[in-house]
């Protein structure tokens, strides 16, 4: 992992990178050319950065018993909605309406970051994140990822760690 970003990166940053900088967290930004025709935002990020899909995590927004909840899972797997509901003490979970997820987080689909969201939502990070020294999550726009320690991600988002992904 590289040094903390310099101030000039913050001025052109996203809410996610600004939040990381303000919190004094160490992180690295990875930019790549986004291909709108690629079938998977997360897999595209892993391929473009040359990183294992197990270390690249996607941010999904679900509705758990009427409350929006953020789930962060490896792009190599999928979200187990029952496990997510259980992790936050809920009964039922379904994927949130994409337009609602965009309005609530302030990010566009394919670029939703768990960091720096417009409205702070309960967040659950898949427990597999802790098996890696660093993971990558969206930095707030398509073609931009941020690499950080799973512990820093959990701290900054006040996340619960739980097994919510399926292979």
JSON list of C-alpha atoms in Angstrom, two decimals:
[
{"chain": "A", "resi": 1, "resn": "UNK", "atom": "CA", "xyz": [0.00, 0.00, 0.00]},
{"chain": "A", "resi": 2, "resn": "UNK", "atom": "CA", "xyz": [1.28, 3.44, -0.86]},
{"chain": "A", "resi": 3, "resn": "UNK", "atom": "CA", "xyz": [1.53, 6.53, 1.28]},
{"chain": "A", "resi": 4, "resn": "UNK", "atom": "CA", "xyz": [-1.48, 8.63, 2.14]},
{"chain": "A", "resi": 5, "resn": "UNK", "atom": "CA", "xyz": [-2.73, 10.62, -0.85]},
{"chain": "A", "resi": 6, "resn": "UNK", "atom": "CA", "xyz": [-1.47, 14.13, -1.31]},
{"chain": "A", "resi": 7, "resn": "UNK", "atom": "CA", "xyz": [-3.72, 17.16, -1.04]},
{"chain": "A", "resi": 8, "resn": "UNK", "atom": "CA", "xyz": [-3.98, 17.60, -4.81]},
{"chain": "A", "resi": 9, "resn": "UNK", "atom": "CA", "xyz": [-5.63, 14.17, -5.02]},
{"chain": "A", "resi": 10, "resn": "UNK", "atom": "CA", "xyz": [-8.22, 15.22, -2.46]},
{"chain": "A", "resi": 11, "resn": "UNK", "atom": "CA", "xyz": [-9.31, 18.31, -4.39]},
{"chain": "A", "resi": 12, "resn": "UNK", "atom": "CA", "xyz": [-10.26, 16.20, -7.39]},
{"chain": "A", "resi": 13, "resn": "UNK", "atom": "CA", "xyz": [-11.39, 13.28, -5.27]},
{"chain": "A", "resi": 14, "resn": "UNK", "atom": "CA", "xyz": [-14.70, 11.62, -4.72]},
{"chain": "A", "resi": 15, "resn": "UNK", "atom": "CA", "xyz": [-16.63, 11.74, -1.44]},
{"chain": "A", "resi": 16, "resn": "UNK", "atom": "CA", "xyz": [-15.07, 8.32, -0.68]},
{"chain": "A", "resi": 17, "resn": "UNK", "atom": "CA", "xyz": [-11.47, 9.49, -1.06]},
{"chain": "A", "resi": 18, "resn": "UNK", "atom": "CA", "xyz": [-12.23, 12.73, 0.77]},
{"chain": "A", "resi": 19, "resn": "UNK", "atom": "CA", "xyz": [-13.69, 10.70, 3.68]},
{"chain": "A", "resi": 20, "resn": "UNK", "atom": "CA", "xyz": [-10.61, 8.47, 3.79]},
{"chain": "A", "resi": 21, "resn": "UNK", "atom": "CA", "xyz": [-8.27, 11.45, 3.72]},
{"chain": "A", "resi": 22, "resn": "UNK", "atom": "CA", "xyz": [-10.24, 13.26, 6.44]},
{"chain": "A", "resi": 23, "resn": "UNK", "atom": "CA", "xyz": [-10.09, 10.14, 8.64]},
{"chain": "A", "resi": 24, "resn": "UNK", "atom": "CA", "xyz": [-6.33, 9.86, 8.13]},
{"chain": "A", "resi": 25, "resn": "UNK", "atom": "CA", "xyz": [-6.62, 6.36, 6.67]},
{"chain": "A", "resi": 26, "resn": "UNK", "atom": "CA", "xyz": [-3.96, 4.87, 4.41]},
{"chain": "A", "resi": 27, "resn": "UNK", "atom": "CA", "xyz": [-5.25, 3.97, 0.97]},
{"chain": "A", "resi": 28, "resn": "UNK", "atom": "CA", "xyz": [-4.26, 3.72, -2.67]},
{"chain": "A", "resi": 29, "resn": "UNK", "atom": "CA", "xyz": [-6.40, 4.86, -5.58]},
{"chain": "A", "resi": 30, "resn": "UNK", "atom": "CA", "xyz": [-6.44, 2.71, -8.72]},
{"chain": "A", "resi": 31, "resn": "UNK", "atom": "CA", "xyz": [-7.87, 4.26, -11.90]},
{"chain": "A", "resi": 32, "resn": "UNK", "atom": "CA", "xyz": [-8.60, 2.33, -15.07]},
{"chain": "A", "resi": 33, "resn": "UNK", "atom": "CA", "xyz": [-10.46, 2.93, -18.31]},
{"chain": "A", "resi": 34, "resn": "UNK", "atom": "CA", "xyz": [-14.05, 1.76, -17.76]},
{"chain": "A", "resi": 35, "resn": "UNK", "atom": "CA", "xyz": [-15.59, -0.22, -20.62]},
{"chain": "A", "resi": 36, "resn": "UNK", "atom": "CA", "xyz": [-19.37, 0.42, -20.68]},
{"chain": "A", "resi": 37, "resn": "UNK", "atom": "CA", "xyz": [-19.84, -2.87, -22.55]},
{"chain": "A", "resi": 38, "resn": "UNK", "atom": "CA", "xyz": [-18.24, -5.04, -19.86]},
{"chain": "A", "resi": 39, "resn": "UNK", "atom": "CA", "xyz": [-20.85, -7.36, -18.28]},
{"chain": "A", "resi": 40, "resn": "UNK", "atom": "CA", "xyz": [-19.57, -6.94, -14.67]},
{"chain": "A", "resi": 41, "resn": "UNK", "atom": "CA", "xyz": [-18.24, -3.76, -13.04]},
{"chain": "A", "resi": 42, "resn": "UNK", "atom": "CA", "xyz": [-16.42, -5.71, -10.34]},
{"chain": "A", "resi": 43, "resn": "UNK", "atom": "CA", "xyz": [-14.84, -8.29, -12.61]},
{"chain": "A", "resi": 44, "resn": "UNK", "atom": "CA", "xyz": [-13.77, -5.49, -14.95]},
{"chain": "A", "resi": 45, "resn": "UNK", "atom": "CA", "xyz": [-12.05, -3.74, -12.02]},
{"chain": "A", "resi": 46, "resn": "UNK", "atom": "CA", "xyz": [-10.24, -6.94, -10.98]},
{"chain": "A", "resi": 47, "resn": "UNK", "atom": "CA", "xyz": [-9.06, -7.60, -14.55]},
{"chain": "A", "resi": 48, "resn": "UNK", "atom": "CA", "xyz": [-7.98, -4.00, -15.15]},
{"chain": "A", "resi": 49, "resn": "UNK", "atom": "CA", "xyz": [-5.99, -3.84, -11.91]},
{"chain": "A", "resi": 50, "resn": "UNK", "atom": "CA", "xyz": [-4.58, -7.37, -12.18]},
{"chain": "A", "resi": 51, "resn": "UNK", "atom": "CA", "xyz": [-6.00, -8.21, -8.74]},
{"chain": "A", "resi": 52, "resn": "UNK", "atom": "CA", "xyz": [-7.67, -11.47, -7.69]},
{"chain": "A", "resi": 53, "resn": "UNK", "atom": "CA", "xyz": [-11.48, -11.15, -7.75]},
{"chain": "A", "resi": 54, "resn": "UNK", "atom": "CA", "xyz": [-11.41, -12.42, -4.13]},
{"chain": "A", "resi": 55, "resn": "UNK", "atom": "CA", "xyz": [-9.78, -9.10, -3.12]},
{"chain": "A", "resi": 56, "resn": "UNK", "atom": "CA", "xyz": [-12.11, -6.83, -5.11]},
{"chain": "A", "resi": 57, "resn": "UNK", "atom": "CA", "xyz": [-15.39, -6.18, -3.31]},
{"chain": "A", "resi": 58, "resn": "UNK", "atom": "CA", "xyz": [-18.64, -4.85, -4.74]},
{"chain": "A", "resi": 59, "resn": "UNK", "atom": "CA", "xyz": [-21.00, -2.58, -2.86]},
{"chain": "A", "resi": 60, "resn": "UNK", "atom": "CA", "xyz": [-24.65, -3.57, -3.02]},
{"chain": "A", "resi": 61, "resn": "UNK", "atom": "CA", "xyz": [-27.66, -1.87, -1.48]},
{"chain": "A", "resi": 62, "resn": "UNK", "atom": "CA", "xyz": [-30.45, -4.04, -0.14]},
{"chain": "A", "resi": 63, "resn": "UNK", "atom": "CA", "xyz": [-33.75, -3.43, 1.60]},
{"chain": "A", "resi": 64, "resn": "UNK", "atom": "CA", "xyz": [-33.85, -5.28, 4.92]},
{"chain": "A", "resi": 65, "resn": "UNK", "atom": "CA", "xyz": [-37.30, -5.14, 6.49]},
{"chain": "A", "resi": 66, "resn": "UNK", "atom": "CA", "xyz": [-37.87, -1.69, 4.96]},
{"chain": "A", "resi": 67, "resn": "UNK", "atom": "CA", "xyz": [-34.44, -0.23, 5.82]},
{"chain": "A", "resi": 68, "resn": "UNK", "atom": "CA", "xyz": [-31.71, 0.27, 3.23]},
{"chain": "A", "resi": 69, "resn": "UNK", "atom": "CA", "xyz": [-28.55, -1.63, 4.13]},
{"chain": "A", "resi": 70, "resn": "UNK", "atom": "CA", "xyz": [-25.15, -1.77, 2.42]},
{"chain": "A", "resi": 71, "resn": "UNK", "atom": "CA", "xyz": [-23.54, -5.15, 1.70]},
{"chain": "A", "resi": 72, "resn": "UNK", "atom": "CA", "xyz": [-19.89, -5.40, 0.67]},
{"chain": "A", "resi": 73, "resn": "UNK", "atom": "CA", "xyz": [-19.05, -8.77, -0.90]},
{"chain": "A", "resi": 74, "resn": "UNK", "atom": "CA", "xyz": [-16.32, -10.18, -3.18]},
{"chain": "A", "resi": 75, "resn": "UNK", "atom": "CA", "xyz": [-17.01, -9.71, -6.89]},
{"chain": "A", "resi": 76, "resn": "UNK", "atom": "CA", "xyz": [-16.18, -13.40, -7.32]},
{"chain": "A", "resi": 77, "resn": "UNK", "atom": "CA", "xyz": [-19.35, -14.33, -5.40]},
{"chain": "A", "resi": 78, "resn": "UNK", "atom": "CA", "xyz": [-22.86, -13.14, -4.78]},
{"chain": "A", "resi": 79, "resn": "UNK", "atom": "CA", "xyz": [-24.82, -11.75, -1.86]},
{"chain": "A", "resi": 80, "resn": "UNK", "atom": "CA", "xyz": [-26.72, -14.16, 0.38]},
{"chain": "A", "resi": 81, "resn": "UNK", "atom": "CA", "xyz": [-29.79, -12.06, 1.20]},
{"chain": "A", "resi": 82, "resn": "UNK", "atom": "CA", "xyz": [-30.88, -14.29, 4.10]},
{"chain": "A", "resi": 83, "resn": "UNK", "atom": "CA", "xyz": [-27.43, -14.03, 5.68]},
{"chain": "A", "resi": 84, "resn": "UNK", "atom": "CA", "xyz": [-27.48, -10.23, 5.25]},
{"chain": "A", "resi": 85, "resn": "UNK", "atom": "CA", "xyz": [-30.89, -9.96, 6.93]},
{"chain": "A", "resi": 86, "resn": "UNK", "atom": "CA", "xyz": [-29.67, -12.15, 9.78]},
{"chain": "A", "resi": 87, "resn": "UNK", "atom": "CA", "xyz": [-26.46, -10.09, 10.19]},
{"chain": "A", "resi": 88, "resn": "UNK", "atom": "CA", "xyz": [-28.49, -6.94, 10.92]},
{"chain": "A", "resi": 89, "resn": "UNK", "atom": "CA", "xyz": [-31.21, -8.65, 12.97]},
{"chain": "A", "resi": 90, "resn": "UNK", "atom": "CA", "xyz": [-33.75, -8.60, 10.17]},
{"chain": "A", "resi": 91, "resn": "UNK", "atom": "CA", "xyz": [-36.10, -11.18, 8.72]},
{"chain": "A", "resi": 92, "resn": "UNK", "atom": "CA", "xyz": [-36.25, -10.45, 4.97]},
{"chain": "A", "resi": 93, "resn": "UNK", "atom": "CA", "xyz": [-33.93, -8.81, 2.50]},
{"chain": "A", "resi": 94, "resn": "UNK", "atom": "CA", "xyz": [-34.28, -7.95, -1.17]},
{"chain": "A", "resi": 95, "resn": "UNK", "atom": "CA", "xyz": [-32.14, -5.91, -3.51]},
{"chain": "A", "resi": 96, "resn": "UNK", "atom": "CA", "xyz": [-33.02, -2.22, -3.33]},
{"chain": "A", "resi": 97, "resn": "UNK", "atom": "CA", "xyz": [-34.40, -0.34, -6.30]},
{"chain": "A", "resi": 98, "resn": "UNK", "atom": "CA", "xyz": [-31.31, 0.89, -8.22]},
{"chain": "A", "resi": 99, "resn": "UNK", "atom": "CA", "xyz": [-32.65, 4.47, -8.52]},
{"chain": "A", "resi": 100, "resn": "UNK", "atom": "CA", "xyz": [-33.30, 4.59, -4.76]},
{"chain": "A", "resi": 101, "resn": "UNK", "atom": "CA", "xyz": [-29.81, 3.21, -4.05]},
{"chain": "A", "resi": 102, "resn": "UNK", "atom": "CA", "xyz": [-28.29, 5.93, -6.27]},
{"chain": "A", "resi": 103, "resn": "UNK", "atom": "CA", "xyz": [-30.32, 8.75, -4.67]},
{"chain": "A", "resi": 104, "resn": "UNK", "atom": "CA", "xyz": [-29.59, 7.56, -1.14]},
{"chain": "A", "resi": 105, "resn": "UNK", "atom": "CA", "xyz": [-25.85, 6.96, -1.54]},
{"chain": "A", "resi": 106, "resn": "UNK", "atom": "CA", "xyz": [-25.11, 9.80, -3.95]},
{"chain": "A", "resi": 107, "resn": "UNK", "atom": "CA", "xyz": [-23.30, 7.43, -6.31]},
{"chain": "A", "resi": 108, "resn": "UNK", "atom": "CA", "xyz": [-24.22, 5.82, -9.65]},
{"chain": "A", "resi": 109, "resn": "UNK", "atom": "CA", "xyz": [-24.71, 2.08, -10.05]},
{"chain": "A", "resi": 110, "resn": "UNK", "atom": "CA", "xyz": [-21.37, 0.45, -10.76]},
{"chain": "A", "resi": 111, "resn": "UNK", "atom": "CA", "xyz": [-19.66, 3.21, -8.79]},
{"chain": "A", "resi": 112, "resn": "UNK", "atom": "CA", "xyz": [-21.39, 2.97, -5.40]},
{"chain": "A", "resi": 113, "resn": "UNK", "atom": "CA", "xyz": [-18.78, 3.12, -2.67]},
{"chain": "A", "resi": 114, "resn": "UNK", "atom": "CA", "xyz": [-19.34, 2.01, 0.91]},
{"chain": "A", "resi": 115, "resn": "UNK", "atom": "CA", "xyz": [-17.45, 5.19, 1.89]},
{"chain": "A", "resi": 116, "resn": "UNK", "atom": "CA", "xyz": [-18.57, 8.82, 1.81]},
{"chain": "A", "resi": 117, "resn": "UNK", "atom": "CA", "xyz": [-22.21, 8.09, 1.10]},
{"chain": "A", "resi": 118, "resn": "UNK", "atom": "CA", "xyz": [-24.74, 10.91, 1.11]},
{"chain": "A", "resi": 119, "resn": "UNK", "atom": "CA", "xyz": [-26.68, 9.17, 3.88]},
{"chain": "A", "resi": 120, "resn": "UNK", "atom": "CA", "xyz": [-24.85, 6.77, 6.19]},
{"chain": "A", "resi": 121, "resn": "UNK", "atom": "CA", "xyz": [-26.48, 3.36, 5.99]},
{"chain": "A", "resi": 122, "resn": "UNK", "atom": "CA", "xyz": [-25.97, 0.25, 8.12]},
{"chain": "A", "resi": 123, "resn": "UNK", "atom": "CA", "xyz": [-23.13, -1.67, 6.48]},
{"chain": "A", "resi": 124, "resn": "UNK", "atom": "CA", "xyz": [-22.13, -5.33, 6.52]},
{"chain": "A", "resi": 125, "resn": "UNK", "atom": "CA", "xyz": [-18.79, -6.43, 5.07]},
{"chain": "A", "resi": 126, "resn": "UNK", "atom": "CA", "xyz": [-18.34, -10.09, 4.20]},
{"chain": "A", "resi": 127, "resn": "UNK", "atom": "CA", "xyz": [-16.06, -11.75, 6.75]},
{"chain": "A", "resi": 128, "resn": "UNK", "atom": "CA", "xyz": [-13.78, -13.03, 3.98]},
{"chain": "A", "resi": 129, "resn": "UNK", "atom": "CA", "xyz": [-12.39, -9.49, 3.68]},
{"chain": "A", "resi": 130, "resn": "UNK", "atom": "CA", "xyz": [-10.36, -10.08, 6.84]},
{"chain": "A", "resi": 131, "resn": "UNK", "atom": "CA", "xyz": [-8.36, -12.84, 5.15]},
{"chain": "A", "resi": 132, "resn": "UNK", "atom": "CA", "xyz": [-6.59, -10.21, 3.02]},
{"chain": "A", "resi": 133, "resn": "UNK", "atom": "CA", "xyz": [-4.19, -7.46, 4.14]},
{"chain": "A", "resi": 134, "resn": "UNK", "atom": "CA", "xyz": [-5.93, -5.06, 1.74]},
{"chain": "A", "resi": 135, "resn": "UNK", "atom": "CA", "xyz": [-9.07, -5.14, -0.38]},
{"chain": "A", "resi": 136, "resn": "UNK", "atom": "CA", "xyz": [-10.39, -2.93, -3.17]},
{"chain": "A", "resi": 137, "resn": "UNK", "atom": "CA", "xyz": [-13.79, -1.22, -3.21]},
{"chain": "A", "resi": 138, "resn": "UNK", "atom": "CA", "xyz": [-15.28, 1.39, -5.48]},
{"chain": "A", "resi": 139, "resn": "UNK", "atom": "CA", "xyz": [-13.87, 4.85, -4.90]},
{"chain": "A", "resi": 140, "resn": "UNK", "atom": "CA", "xyz": [-17.15, 6.41, -5.99]},
{"chain": "A", "resi": 141, "resn": "UNK", "atom": "CA", "xyz": [-17.21, 6.23, -9.76]},
{"chain": "A", "resi": 142, "resn": "UNK", "atom": "CA", "xyz": [-16.86, 3.66, -12.49]},
{"chain": "A", "resi": 143, "resn": "UNK", "atom": "CA", "xyz": [-13.21, 3.09, -13.32]},
{"chain": "A", "resi": 144, "resn": "UNK", "atom": "CA", "xyz": [-11.92, 4.15, -9.90]},
{"chain": "A", "resi": 145, "resn": "UNK", "atom": "CA", "xyz": [-11.14, 1.80, -7.02]},
{"chain": "A", "resi": 146, "resn": "UNK", "atom": "CA", "xyz": [-9.63, 2.39, -3.60]},
{"chain": "A", "resi": 147, "resn": "UNK", "atom": "CA", "xyz": [-7.41, -0.17, -1.88]},
{"chain": "A", "resi": 148, "resn": "UNK", "atom": "CA", "xyz": [-7.39, -0.18, 1.90]},
{"chain": "A", "resi": 149, "resn": "UNK", "atom": "CA", "xyz": [-7.24, -2.52, 4.86]},
{"chain": "A", "resi": 150, "resn": "UNK", "atom": "CA", "xyz": [-10.50, -4.32, 5.68]},
{"chain": "A", "resi": 151, "resn": "UNK", "atom": "CA", "xyz": [-10.13, -3.09, 9.27]},
{"chain": "A", "resi": 152, "resn": "UNK", "atom": "CA", "xyz": [-10.03, 0.55, 8.12]},
{"chain": "A", "resi": 153, "resn": "UNK", "atom": "CA", "xyz": [-13.07, -0.03, 5.90]},
{"chain": "A", "resi": 154, "resn": "UNK", "atom": "CA", "xyz": [-15.01, -1.58, 8.79]},
{"chain": "A", "resi": 155, "resn": "UNK", "atom": "CA", "xyz": [-13.96, 1.23, 11.14]},
{"chain": "A", "resi": 156, "resn": "UNK", "atom": "CA", "xyz": [-14.88, 4.07, 8.81]},
{"chain": "A", "resi": 157, "resn": "UNK", "atom": "CA", "xyz": [-18.26, 2.58, 7.84]},
{"chain": "A", "resi": 158, "resn": "UNK", "atom": "CA", "xyz": [-19.03, 1.22, 11.35]},
{"chain": "A", "resi": 159, "resn": "UNK", "atom": "CA", "xyz": [-19.58, -2.10, 9.58]},
{"chain": "A", "resi": 160, "resn": "UNK", "atom": "CA", "xyz": [-20.55, -5.44, 10.93]},
{"chain": "A", "resi": 161, "resn": "UNK", "atom": "CA", "xyz": [-18.36, -8.30, 9.69]},
{"chain": "A", "resi": 162, "resn": "UNK", "atom": "CA", "xyz": [-20.39, -11.41, 8.84]},
{"chain": "A", "resi": 163, "resn": "UNK", "atom": "CA", "xyz": [-20.41, -14.26, 6.29]},
{"chain": "A", "resi": 164, "resn": "UNK", "atom": "CA", "xyz": [-22.87, -12.76, 3.78]},
{"chain": "A", "resi": 165, "resn": "UNK", "atom": "CA", "xyz": [-21.36, -13.94, 0.48]},
{"chain": "A", "resi": 166, "resn": "UNK", "atom": "CA", "xyz": [-21.95, -17.08, -1.53]},
{"chain": "A", "resi": 167, "resn": "UNK", "atom": "CA", "xyz": [-19.27, -18.51, -3.82]}
]
